[in-house]
Amino acid sequence: MRKIAFSIAKSRTKFLLLLFVIEMVILSLISPYFFSLSNLMQVTQFGAALTLLSLGESLVMIAGRDGIDISIGSIMSLSGVIFGLAVINGCSILAATILTLLTGVVLGSINGFLVAVAKVPALIATLGTQYIYGSLALYLTGGIPISGFPESFEFLSLESTFGIPNQILFVVIPVTIFVLILVYKMKFGRRVYLMGTNPEAAKYTGIKERSVRMWVYILAGVLAAISAIINNSWLMTARADAGTGMEMQAITVAVLGGIGVAGGVGHLGGVLIGVIIITMMNSGLQIANINSIWQLATLGFILIIAIILNHLMSGFVARVEKSRE
């Protein structure tokens, strides 16, 4: 039994898969409609944007120095509004997409500058930009959703190819593969992990911390902008509050997936499984008609438990390995 517990504690993937199976059993008992095709498709659509946001948030956290970005929800909102305004003012979908991605670069660069160059604590810097970006989104829309997108835009999120939602097949999968290659097959990823694990050693190896940290926040901004485009296509509107609360879900997913709050720990593979667990949970609670207030409480509970579990599992593995020496 101890060997099984050690195996699960040491492998985040095994732990998350076990948690996923338990969740599926509980949700299927709560509602017989949970495994319906329409519900699973909806879960997939919601999880698309969360996947990209969680990947960006995870990279910021892995880079260390108390890295966190609580502005990604507002970046998603503002980027989506920019996309909507561009389209209704005559831009093509392609031109609006490019403009939206550039918006993500600019907003992420501002965060990166504040944290990496101005040395403002990440929590304070991104809290400030969260308010600023969110306010800009509300100002530009007047609180009124932007609609009038061409019907062809539905292709991205409301249609499927080979039974797979297009937003997953043509956006989430390619972008996720790119991020995984960038992090685990290129120098950039090794530098990010080293900065989070041992910042002093990173300096002596010639890693330019400012540059790498800037790029981490830029990447988080771009991923949030892509999420905005997906969300706009799904709803066929651009809303100033589209990303409200998404940053907290992304942080929860990252921690649940095994990303260390102190940096340098965790694998993006665990984050992807964490996305599935959180989206399934949200869907199950909605189907069971659980009040939205308790849904938020559940999310907070999961975040706290995930942090505690990360600590307990690390301590258990360390004790077992020490006893074997």
mmCIF file with all atom_site columns, N, CA and C in Angstrom, residues 41 45 154-167 169-170:
data_model
loop_
_atom_site.group_PDB
_atom_site.id
_atom_site.type_symbol
_atom_site.label_atom_id
_atom_site.label_alt_id
_atom_site.label_comp_id
_atom_site.label_asym_id
_atom_site.label_entity_id
_atom_site.label_seq_id
_atom_site.pdbx_PDB_ins_code
_atom_site.Cartn_x
_atom_site.Cartn_y
_atom_site.Cartn_z
_atom_site.occupancy
_atom_site.B_iso_or_equiv
_atom_site.pdbx_formal_charge
_atom_site.auth_seq_id
_atom_site.auth_comp_id
_atom_site.auth_asym_id
_atom_site.auth_atom_id
_atom_site.pdbx_PDB_model_num
ATOM 1  N N  . MET A 1 41  ? -19.613 18.396 -25.252 1.00 0.00 ? 41  MET A N  1
ATOM 2  C CA . MET A 1 41  ? -19.191 19.375 -26.244 1.00 0.00 ? 41  MET A CA 1
ATOM 3  C C  . MET A 1 41  ? -19.082 20.761 -25.612 1.00 0.00 ? 41  MET A C  1
ATOM 4  N N  . GLN A 1 45  ? -15.810 23.257 -25.170 1.00 0.00 ? 45  GLN A N  1
ATOM 5  C CA . GLN A 1 45  ? -15.766 24.642 -25.614 1.00 0.00 ? 45  GLN A CA 1
ATOM 6  C C  . GLN A 1 45  ? -15.307 25.569 -24.505 1.00 0.00 ? 45  GLN A C  1
ATOM 7  N N  . GLU A 1 154 ? -18.464 31.794 -37.037 1.00 0.00 ? 154 GLU A N  1
ATOM 8  C CA . GLU A 1 154 ? -18.938 30.667 -36.237 1.00 0.00 ? 154 GLU A CA 1
ATOM 9  C C  . GLU A 1 154 ? -18.115 29.406 -36.489 1.00 0.00 ? 154 GLU A C  1
ATOM 10 N N  . PHE A 1 155 ? -17.452 29.357 -37.622 1.00 0.00 ? 155 PHE A N  1
ATOM 11 C CA . PHE A 1 155 ? -16.676 28.174 -37.982 1.00 0.00 ? 155 PHE A CA 1
ATOM 12 C C  . PHE A 1 155 ? -15.655 27.821 -36.905 1.00 0.00 ? 155 PHE A C  1
ATOM 13 N N  . LEU A 1 156 ? -15.103 28.844 -36.260 1.00 0.00 ? 156 LEU A N  1
ATOM 14 C CA . LEU A 1 156 ? -14.022 28.599 -35.311 1.00 0.00 ? 156 LEU A CA 1
ATOM 15 C C  . LEU A 1 156 ? -14.472 27.847 -34.068 1.00 0.00 ? 156 LEU A C  1
ATOM 16 N N  . SER A 1 157 ? -15.625 28.207 -33.508 1.00 0.00 ? 157 SER A N  1
ATOM 17 C CA . SER A 1 157 ? -16.015 27.643 -32.220 1.00 0.00 ? 157 SER A CA 1
ATOM 18 C C  . SER A 1 157 ? -17.360 26.929 -32.191 1.00 0.00 ? 157 SER A C  1
ATOM 19 N N  . LEU A 1 158 ? -18.180 27.109 -33.219 1.00 0.00 ? 158 LEU A N  1
ATOM 20 C CA . LEU A 1 158 ? -19.509 26.502 -33.198 1.00 0.00 ? 158 LEU A CA 1
ATOM 21 C C  . LEU A 1 158 ? -19.673 25.374 -34.210 1.00 0.00 ? 158 LEU A C  1
ATOM 22 N N  . GLU A 1 159 ? -18.583 25.001 -34.849 1.00 0.00 ? 159 GLU A N  1
ATOM 23 C CA . GLU A 1 159 ? -18.613 23.899 -35.801 1.00 0.00 ? 159 GLU A CA 1
ATOM 24 C C  . GLU A 1 159 ? -17.508 22.913 -35.480 1.00 0.00 ? 159 GLU A C  1
ATOM 25 N N  . SER A 1 160 ? -17.630 21.718 -36.032 1.00 0.00 ? 160 SER A N  1
ATOM 26 C CA . SER A 1 160 ? -16.671 20.649 -35.746 1.00 0.00 ? 160 SER A CA 1
ATOM 27 C C  . SER A 1 160 ? -16.115 20.052 -37.034 1.00 0.00 ? 160 SER A C  1
ATOM 28 N N  . THR A 1 161 ? -14.950 19.436 -36.912 1.00 0.00 ? 161 THR A N  1
ATOM 29 C CA . THR A 1 161 ? -14.326 18.709 -38.012 1.00 0.00 ? 161 THR A CA 1
ATOM 30 C C  . THR A 1 161 ? -13.922 17.341 -37.489 1.00 0.00 ? 161 THR A C  1
ATOM 31 N N  . PHE A 1 162 ? -14.384 16.286 -38.159 1.00 0.00 ? 162 PHE A N  1
ATOM 32 C CA . PHE A 1 162 ? -14.139 14.914 -37.693 1.00 0.00 ? 162 PHE A CA 1
ATOM 33 C C  . PHE A 1 162 ? -14.665 14.709 -36.273 1.00 0.00 ? 162 PHE A C  1
ATOM 34 N N  . GLY A 1 163 ? -15.734 15.439 -35.917 1.00 0.00 ? 163 GLY A N  1
ATOM 35 C CA . GLY A 1 163 ? -16.327 15.304 -34.599 1.00 0.00 ? 163 GLY A CA 1
ATOM 36 C C  . GLY A 1 163 ? -15.611 16.064 -33.497 1.00 0.00 ? 163 GLY A C  1
ATOM 37 N N  . ILE A 1 164 ? -14.545 16.781 -33.858 1.00 0.00 ? 164 ILE A N  1
ATOM 38 C CA . ILE A 1 164 ? -13.776 17.551 -32.878 1.00 0.00 ? 164 ILE A CA 1
ATOM 39 C C  . ILE A 1 164 ? -14.076 19.033 -33.077 1.00 0.00 ? 164 ILE A C  1
ATOM 40 N N  . PRO A 1 165 ? -14.447 19.758 -32.018 1.00 0.00 ? 165 PRO A N  1
ATOM 41 C CA . PRO A 1 165 ? -14.708 21.197 -32.154 1.00 0.00 ? 165 PRO A CA 1
ATOM 42 C C  . PRO A 1 165 ? -13.523 21.900 -32.808 1.00 0.00 ? 165 PRO A C  1
ATOM 43 N N  . ASN A 1 166 ? -13.820 22.769 -33.752 1.00 0.00 ? 166 ASN A N  1
ATOM 44 C CA . ASN A 1 166 ? -12.754 23.436 -34.512 1.00 0.00 ? 166 ASN A CA 1
ATOM 45 C C  . ASN A 1 166 ? -11.803 24.236 -33.633 1.00 0.00 ? 166 ASN A C  1
ATOM 46 N N  . GLN A 1 167 ? -12.318 24.836 -32.570 1.00 0.00 ? 167 GLN A N  1
ATOM 47 C CA . GLN A 1 167 ? -11.442 25.630 -31.710 1.00 0.00 ? 167 GLN A CA 1
ATOM 48 C C  . GLN A 1 167 ? -10.394 24.748 -31.029 1.00 0.00 ? 167 GLN A C  1
ATOM 49 N N  . LEU A 1 169 ? -9.365  21.653 -32.412 1.00 0.00 ? 169 LEU A N  1
ATOM 50 C CA . LEU A 1 169 ? -8.546  21.053 -33.467 1.00 0.00 ? 169 LEU A CA 1
ATOM 51 C C  . LEU A 1 169 ? -7.586  22.040 -34.115 1.00 0.00 ? 169 LEU A C  1
ATOM 52 N N  . PHE A 1 170 ? -8.066  23.251 -34.380 1.00 0.00 ? 170 PHE A N  1
ATOM 53 C CA . PHE A 1 170 ? -7.275  24.208 -35.146 1.00 0.00 ? 170 PHE A CA 1
ATOM 54 C C  . PHE A 1 170 ? -6.595  25.293 -34.316 1.00 0.00 ? 170 PHE A C  1
#
